[in-house]
Short mmCIF file of C-alpha atoms and ligand atoms in Angstrom, two decimals:
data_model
loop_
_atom_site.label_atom_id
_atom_site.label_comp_id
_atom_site.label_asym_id
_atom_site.label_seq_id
_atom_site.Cartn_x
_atom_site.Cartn_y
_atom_site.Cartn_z
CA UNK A 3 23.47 34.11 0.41
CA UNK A 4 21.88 31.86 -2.33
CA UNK A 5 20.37 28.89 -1.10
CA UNK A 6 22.63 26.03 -1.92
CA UNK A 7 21.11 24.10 -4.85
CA UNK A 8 20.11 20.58 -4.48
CA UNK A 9 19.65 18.68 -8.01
CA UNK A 10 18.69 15.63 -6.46
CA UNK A 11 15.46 17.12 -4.63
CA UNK A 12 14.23 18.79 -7.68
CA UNK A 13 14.21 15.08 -9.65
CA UNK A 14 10.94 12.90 -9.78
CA UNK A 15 11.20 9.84 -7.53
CA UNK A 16 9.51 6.69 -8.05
CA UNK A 17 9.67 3.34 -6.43
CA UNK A 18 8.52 -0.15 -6.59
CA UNK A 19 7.43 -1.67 -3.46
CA UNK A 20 6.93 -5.44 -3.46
CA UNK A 21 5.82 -7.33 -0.26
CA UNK A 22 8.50 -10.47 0.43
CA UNK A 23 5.54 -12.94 1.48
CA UNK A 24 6.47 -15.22 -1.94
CA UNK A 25 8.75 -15.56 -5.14
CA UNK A 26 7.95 -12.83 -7.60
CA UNK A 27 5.38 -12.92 -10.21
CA UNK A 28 4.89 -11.90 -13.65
CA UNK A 29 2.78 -9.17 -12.21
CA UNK A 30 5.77 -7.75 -10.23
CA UNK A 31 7.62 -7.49 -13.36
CA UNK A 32 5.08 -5.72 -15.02
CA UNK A 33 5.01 -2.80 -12.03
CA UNK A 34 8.76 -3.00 -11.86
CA UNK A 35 9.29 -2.15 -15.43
CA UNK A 36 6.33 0.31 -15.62
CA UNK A 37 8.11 1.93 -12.71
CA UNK A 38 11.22 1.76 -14.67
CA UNK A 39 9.81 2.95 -17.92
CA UNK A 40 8.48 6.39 -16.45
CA UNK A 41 11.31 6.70 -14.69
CA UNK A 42 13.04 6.97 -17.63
CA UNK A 43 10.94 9.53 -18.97
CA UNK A 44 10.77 11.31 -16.00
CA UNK A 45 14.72 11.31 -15.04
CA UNK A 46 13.26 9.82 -11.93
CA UNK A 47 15.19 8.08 -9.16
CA UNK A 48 14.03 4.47 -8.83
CA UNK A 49 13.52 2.92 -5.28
CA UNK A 50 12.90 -0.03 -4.52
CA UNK A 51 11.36 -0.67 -1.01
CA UNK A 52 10.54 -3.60 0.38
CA UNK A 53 7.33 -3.88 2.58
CA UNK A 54 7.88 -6.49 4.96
CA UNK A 55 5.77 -5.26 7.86
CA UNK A 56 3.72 -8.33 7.88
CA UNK A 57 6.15 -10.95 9.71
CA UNK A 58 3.97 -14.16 9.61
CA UNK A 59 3.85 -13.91 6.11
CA UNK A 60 7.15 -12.13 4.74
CA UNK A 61 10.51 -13.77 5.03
CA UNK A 62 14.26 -13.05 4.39
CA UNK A 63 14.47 -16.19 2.05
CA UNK A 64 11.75 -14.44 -0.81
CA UNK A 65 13.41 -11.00 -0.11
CA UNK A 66 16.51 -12.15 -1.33
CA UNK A 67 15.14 -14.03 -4.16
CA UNK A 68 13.11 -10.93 -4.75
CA UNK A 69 16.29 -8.68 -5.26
CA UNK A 70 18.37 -11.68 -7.28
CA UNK A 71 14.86 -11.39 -9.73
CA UNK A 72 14.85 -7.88 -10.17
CA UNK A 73 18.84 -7.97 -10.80
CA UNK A 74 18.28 -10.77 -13.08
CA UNK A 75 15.46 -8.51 -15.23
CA UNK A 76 18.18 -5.68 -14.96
CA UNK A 77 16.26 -3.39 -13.28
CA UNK A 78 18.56 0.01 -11.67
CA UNK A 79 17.16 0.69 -8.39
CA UNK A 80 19.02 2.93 -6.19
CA UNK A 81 20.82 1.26 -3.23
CA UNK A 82 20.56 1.02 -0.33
CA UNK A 83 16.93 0.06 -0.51
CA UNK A 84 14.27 1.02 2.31
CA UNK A 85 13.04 -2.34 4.76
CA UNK A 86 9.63 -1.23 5.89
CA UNK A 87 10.20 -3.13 8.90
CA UNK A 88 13.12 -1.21 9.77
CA UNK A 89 11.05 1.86 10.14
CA UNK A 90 8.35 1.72 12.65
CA UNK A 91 9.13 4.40 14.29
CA UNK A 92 8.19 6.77 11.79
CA UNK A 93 5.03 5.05 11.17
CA UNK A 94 4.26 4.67 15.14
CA UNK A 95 4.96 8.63 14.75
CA UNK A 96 2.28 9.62 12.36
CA UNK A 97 -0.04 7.34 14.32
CA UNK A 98 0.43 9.53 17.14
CA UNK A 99 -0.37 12.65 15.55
CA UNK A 100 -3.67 10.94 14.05
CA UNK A 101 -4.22 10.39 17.82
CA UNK A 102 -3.69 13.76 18.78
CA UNK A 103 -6.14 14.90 16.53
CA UNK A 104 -8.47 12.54 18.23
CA UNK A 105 -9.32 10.51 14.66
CA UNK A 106 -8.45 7.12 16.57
CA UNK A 107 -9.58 4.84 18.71
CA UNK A 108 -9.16 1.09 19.82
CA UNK A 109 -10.95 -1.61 19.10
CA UNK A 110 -11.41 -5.26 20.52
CA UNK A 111 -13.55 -7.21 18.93
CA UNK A 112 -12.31 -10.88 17.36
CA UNK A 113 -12.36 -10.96 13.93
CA UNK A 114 -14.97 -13.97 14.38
CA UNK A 115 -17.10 -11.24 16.22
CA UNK A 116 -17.08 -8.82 13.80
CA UNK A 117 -18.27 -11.23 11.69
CA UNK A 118 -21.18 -12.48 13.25
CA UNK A 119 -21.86 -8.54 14.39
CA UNK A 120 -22.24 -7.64 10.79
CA UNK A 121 -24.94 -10.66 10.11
CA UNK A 122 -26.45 -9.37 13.11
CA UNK A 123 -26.73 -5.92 12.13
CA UNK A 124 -27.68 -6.45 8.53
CA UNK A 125 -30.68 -8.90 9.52
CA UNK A 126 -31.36 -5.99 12.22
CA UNK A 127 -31.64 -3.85 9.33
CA UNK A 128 -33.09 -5.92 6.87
CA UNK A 129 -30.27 -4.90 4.20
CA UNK A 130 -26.98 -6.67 3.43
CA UNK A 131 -24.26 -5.06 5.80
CA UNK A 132 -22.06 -2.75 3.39
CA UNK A 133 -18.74 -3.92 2.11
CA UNK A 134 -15.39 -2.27 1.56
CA UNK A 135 -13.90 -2.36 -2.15
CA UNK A 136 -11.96 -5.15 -1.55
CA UNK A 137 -15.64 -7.30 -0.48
CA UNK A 138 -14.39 -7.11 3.17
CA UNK A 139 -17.21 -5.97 5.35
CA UNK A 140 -17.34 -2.42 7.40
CA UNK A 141 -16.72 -2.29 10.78
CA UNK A 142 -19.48 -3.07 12.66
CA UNK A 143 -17.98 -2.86 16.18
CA UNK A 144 -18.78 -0.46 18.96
CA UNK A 145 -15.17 0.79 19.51
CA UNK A 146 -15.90 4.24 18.92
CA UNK A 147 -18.46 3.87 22.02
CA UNK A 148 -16.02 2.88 24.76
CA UNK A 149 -14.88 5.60 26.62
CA UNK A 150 -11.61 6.66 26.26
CA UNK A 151 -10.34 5.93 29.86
CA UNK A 152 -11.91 2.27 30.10
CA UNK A 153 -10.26 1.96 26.38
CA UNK A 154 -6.99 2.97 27.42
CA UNK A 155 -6.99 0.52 30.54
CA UNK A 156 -8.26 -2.38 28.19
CA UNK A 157 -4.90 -1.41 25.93
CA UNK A 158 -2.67 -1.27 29.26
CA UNK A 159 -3.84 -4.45 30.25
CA UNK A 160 -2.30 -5.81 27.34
CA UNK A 161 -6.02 -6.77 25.46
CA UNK A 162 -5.79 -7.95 22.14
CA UNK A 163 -6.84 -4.94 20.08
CA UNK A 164 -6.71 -2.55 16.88
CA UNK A 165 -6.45 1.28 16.34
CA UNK A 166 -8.76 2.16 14.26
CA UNK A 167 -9.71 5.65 12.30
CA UNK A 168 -12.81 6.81 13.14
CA UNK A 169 -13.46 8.05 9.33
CA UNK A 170 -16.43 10.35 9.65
CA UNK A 171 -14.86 12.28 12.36
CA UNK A 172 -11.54 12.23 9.79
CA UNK A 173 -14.05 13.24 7.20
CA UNK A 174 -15.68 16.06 8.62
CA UNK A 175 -11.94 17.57 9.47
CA UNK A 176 -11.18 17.35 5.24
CA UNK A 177 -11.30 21.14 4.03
CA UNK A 178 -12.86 20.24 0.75
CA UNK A 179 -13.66 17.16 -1.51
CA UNK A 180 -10.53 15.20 -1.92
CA UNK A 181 -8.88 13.66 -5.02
CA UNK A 182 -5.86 12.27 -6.84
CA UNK A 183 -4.23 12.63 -10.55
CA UNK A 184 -3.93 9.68 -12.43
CA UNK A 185 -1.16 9.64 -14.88
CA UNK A 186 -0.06 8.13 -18.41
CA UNK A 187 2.57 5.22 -18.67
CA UNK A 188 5.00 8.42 -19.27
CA UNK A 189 3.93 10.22 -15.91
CA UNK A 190 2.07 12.83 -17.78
CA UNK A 191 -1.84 13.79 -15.53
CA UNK A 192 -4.50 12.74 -17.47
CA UNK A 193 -7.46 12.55 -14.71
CA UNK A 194 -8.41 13.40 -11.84
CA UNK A 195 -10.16 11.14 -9.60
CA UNK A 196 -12.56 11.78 -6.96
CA UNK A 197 -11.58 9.88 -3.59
CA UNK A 198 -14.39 8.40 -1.34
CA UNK A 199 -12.17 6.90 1.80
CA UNK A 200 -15.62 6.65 3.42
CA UNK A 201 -16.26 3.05 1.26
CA UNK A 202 -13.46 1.91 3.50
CA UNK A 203 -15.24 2.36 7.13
CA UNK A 204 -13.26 2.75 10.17
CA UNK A 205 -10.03 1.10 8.44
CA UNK A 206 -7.26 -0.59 11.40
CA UNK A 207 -3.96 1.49 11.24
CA UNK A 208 -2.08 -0.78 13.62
CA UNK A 209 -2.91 -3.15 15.88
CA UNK A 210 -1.44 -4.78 19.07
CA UNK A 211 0.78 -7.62 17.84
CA UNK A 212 1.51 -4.87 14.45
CA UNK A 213 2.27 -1.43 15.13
CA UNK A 214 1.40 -0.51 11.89
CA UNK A 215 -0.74 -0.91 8.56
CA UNK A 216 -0.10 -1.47 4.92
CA UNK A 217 -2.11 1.82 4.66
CA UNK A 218 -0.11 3.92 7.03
CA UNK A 219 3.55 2.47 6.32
CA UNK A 220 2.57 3.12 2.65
CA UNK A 221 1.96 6.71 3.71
CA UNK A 222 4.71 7.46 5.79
CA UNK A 223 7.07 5.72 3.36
CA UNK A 224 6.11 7.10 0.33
CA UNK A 225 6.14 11.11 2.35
CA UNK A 226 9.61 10.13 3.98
CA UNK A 227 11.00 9.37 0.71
CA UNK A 228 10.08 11.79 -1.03
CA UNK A 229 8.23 10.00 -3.68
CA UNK A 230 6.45 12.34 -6.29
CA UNK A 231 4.83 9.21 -8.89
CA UNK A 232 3.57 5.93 -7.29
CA UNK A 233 3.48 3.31 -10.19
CA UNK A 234 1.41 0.37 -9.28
CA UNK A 235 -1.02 -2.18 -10.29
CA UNK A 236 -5.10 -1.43 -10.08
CA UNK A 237 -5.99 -3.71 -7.49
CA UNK A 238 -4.78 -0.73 -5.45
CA UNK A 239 -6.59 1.57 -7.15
CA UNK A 240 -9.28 2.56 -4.24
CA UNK A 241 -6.90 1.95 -1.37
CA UNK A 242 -5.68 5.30 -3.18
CA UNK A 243 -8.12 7.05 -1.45
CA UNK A 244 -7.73 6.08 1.65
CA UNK A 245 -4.03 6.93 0.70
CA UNK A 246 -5.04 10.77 0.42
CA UNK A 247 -6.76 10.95 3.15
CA UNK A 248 -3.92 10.11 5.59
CA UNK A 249 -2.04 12.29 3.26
CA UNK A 250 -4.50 15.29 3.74
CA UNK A 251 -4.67 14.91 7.36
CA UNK A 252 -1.07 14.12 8.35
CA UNK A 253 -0.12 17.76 5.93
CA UNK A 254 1.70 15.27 3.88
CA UNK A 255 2.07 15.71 -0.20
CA UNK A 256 0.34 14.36 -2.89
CA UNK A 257 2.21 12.20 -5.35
CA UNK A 258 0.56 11.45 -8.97
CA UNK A 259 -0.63 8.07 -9.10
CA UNK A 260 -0.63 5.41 -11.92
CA UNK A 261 -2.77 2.06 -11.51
CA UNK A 262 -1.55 -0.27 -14.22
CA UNK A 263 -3.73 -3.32 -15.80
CA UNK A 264 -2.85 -6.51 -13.84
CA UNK A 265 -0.87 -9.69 -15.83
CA UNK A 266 -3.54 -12.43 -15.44
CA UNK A 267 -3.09 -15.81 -15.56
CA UNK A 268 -4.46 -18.39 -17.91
CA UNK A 269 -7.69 -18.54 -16.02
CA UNK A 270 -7.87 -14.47 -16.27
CA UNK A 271 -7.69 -14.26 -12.63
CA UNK A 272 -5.32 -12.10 -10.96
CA UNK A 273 -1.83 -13.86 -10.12
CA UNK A 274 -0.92 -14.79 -6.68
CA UNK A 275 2.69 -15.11 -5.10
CA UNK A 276 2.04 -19.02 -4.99
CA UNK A 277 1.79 -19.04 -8.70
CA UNK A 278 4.91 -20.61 -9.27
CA UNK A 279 4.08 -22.11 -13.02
CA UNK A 280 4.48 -17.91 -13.27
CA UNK A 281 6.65 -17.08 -11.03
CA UNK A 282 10.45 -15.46 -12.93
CA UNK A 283 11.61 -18.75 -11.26
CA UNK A 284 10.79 -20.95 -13.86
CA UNK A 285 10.76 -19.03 -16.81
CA UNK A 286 14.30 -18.79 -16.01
CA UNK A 287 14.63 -22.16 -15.94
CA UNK A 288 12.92 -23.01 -18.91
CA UNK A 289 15.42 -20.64 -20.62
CA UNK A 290 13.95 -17.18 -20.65
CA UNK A 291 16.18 -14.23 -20.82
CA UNK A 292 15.46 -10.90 -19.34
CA UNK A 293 14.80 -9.51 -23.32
CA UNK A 294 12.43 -12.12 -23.88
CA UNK A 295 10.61 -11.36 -20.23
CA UNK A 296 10.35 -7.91 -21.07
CA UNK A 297 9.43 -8.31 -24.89
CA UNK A 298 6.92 -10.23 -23.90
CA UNK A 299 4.99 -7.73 -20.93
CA UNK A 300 5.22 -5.23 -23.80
CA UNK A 301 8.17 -3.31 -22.67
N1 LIG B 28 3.48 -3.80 -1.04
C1 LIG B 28 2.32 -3.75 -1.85
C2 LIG B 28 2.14 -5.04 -2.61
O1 LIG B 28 3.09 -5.78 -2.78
C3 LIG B 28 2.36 -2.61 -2.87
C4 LIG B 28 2.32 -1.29 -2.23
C5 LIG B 28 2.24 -0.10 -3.16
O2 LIG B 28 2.76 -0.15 -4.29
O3 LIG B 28 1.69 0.90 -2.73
O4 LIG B 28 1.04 -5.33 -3.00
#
């Protein structure tokens, strides 16, 4: 018997993923109709998902604006849309099998202490402690030292804590040098980038008050949906490879990436969410119509 055929599967799918922690940006509507625009040339379903794993910072109120925005700049997603927060079990599950694999481990250090352990080990060493790519500093903990039974007491005891991945252990499982394809604004490859998740150090994938991370719910997501083109701005550009590595190890696939330039404000900084003066709020207001909007981001 032929297998049955299943149009739907064998379409691209893209989606735009916007955190509800504010009002939505100019920047937003820049990913949200880049996202749109290769859909288009793709075929592509468009998802929209909203990441709301965060719950001291994201809140029902800016989802709904969020959605009212998007209608307003007549965007098509497909409903119903994915709540990240809805889904933790299927993040909680690939944390598991990272912890199978033995690539995780707790740690309980403040974040005060990790602080003051990086001056420490940096004056130890006479050399500046190494950052990640977002200027954070590595961890400088001794997680990885406590053994595992004293660890897991500390966690049933109810310690404050994060899983971490221990990355050079992850590393040394990787098969070969890992990398990602970079597309056009039409989802055609044009590059392919080298990934170094090691500039990240031993990156938190949940922690006790959060079962999971932006990095692993992005994983997980974007794998459970089936998503084959992730459109999004560059600040996110070298979270990408700690994006493929999770990928890689988990047996998950790879989707083609695009990292779009950022909208920047009049001070040429990158927007934030409590940019109102740019927020689709006002511009409304002030008597903006979706054509304009998108005229004027170039689309
Ligand atoms: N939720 C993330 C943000 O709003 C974007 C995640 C992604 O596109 O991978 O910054």
């Amino acid at each position: 018997m032929a297998a049955a055929h299943h149009p739907i599967a064998d379409r691209p799918v893209l989606r735009f993923a916007p955190s509800p922690n504010g009002l939505l940006h100019l920047g937003h509507a820049r990913s949200a109709l880049e996202n749109e625009r290769m859909a288009a040339a793709l075929g592509a379903r468009l998802l929209l998902r909203i990441e709301d794993i965060d719950r001291t910072r994201c809140r029902p109120e800016f989802e709904a604006a969020m959605i009212e925005d998007l209608a307003w700049l007549r965007i098509a997603f497909e409903t119903p849309y994915r709540r990240q927060s809805e889904h933790l079990a299927d993040h909680a599950a690939m944390l598991a099998r990272l912890a199978a694999m033995g690539l995780v481990y707790p740690s309980f250090e403040s974040r005060a202490e990790l602080k003051s352990l990086a001056a420490a080990r940096a004056a130890e060493s006479g050399r500046p402690w190494p950052a990640d790519p977002d200027g954070a500093p590595l961890y400088a903990g001794r997680g990885r030292d406590i053994p595992p039974a004293e660890a897991a007491a500390r966690v049933a005891a109810g310690e404050p804590h994060a899983l971490r991945l221990d990355m050079a252990t992850a590393m040394a499982r990787l098969a070969g040098p890992l990398s990602w394809t970079e597309t056009d604004a039409t989802g055609r490859p044009q590059r392919v980038v080298t990934a170094q998740p090691e500039r990240w150090g031993d990156i938190v994938l949940a922690r006790k008050e959060l079962a999971t991370s932006y990095h692993l719910a992005v994983v997980t997501d974007d794998a459970l949906q089936g998503v084959t083109h992730v459109v999004r701005g560059e600040d996110l550009f070298e979270a990408t490879a700690v994006h493929r590595l999770l990928q890689d190890l988990l047996g998950l696939p790879a989707p083609l990436y695009r990292h779009h330039g950022l909208v920047l404000g009049p001070d040429g900084k990158k927007l934030s969410k409590s940019d109102q003066a740019e927020g689709f709020r006002g511009l409304r207001e002030a008597g903006l119509t979706a054509g304009d909007l998108r005229r004027q981001l170039g689309f």
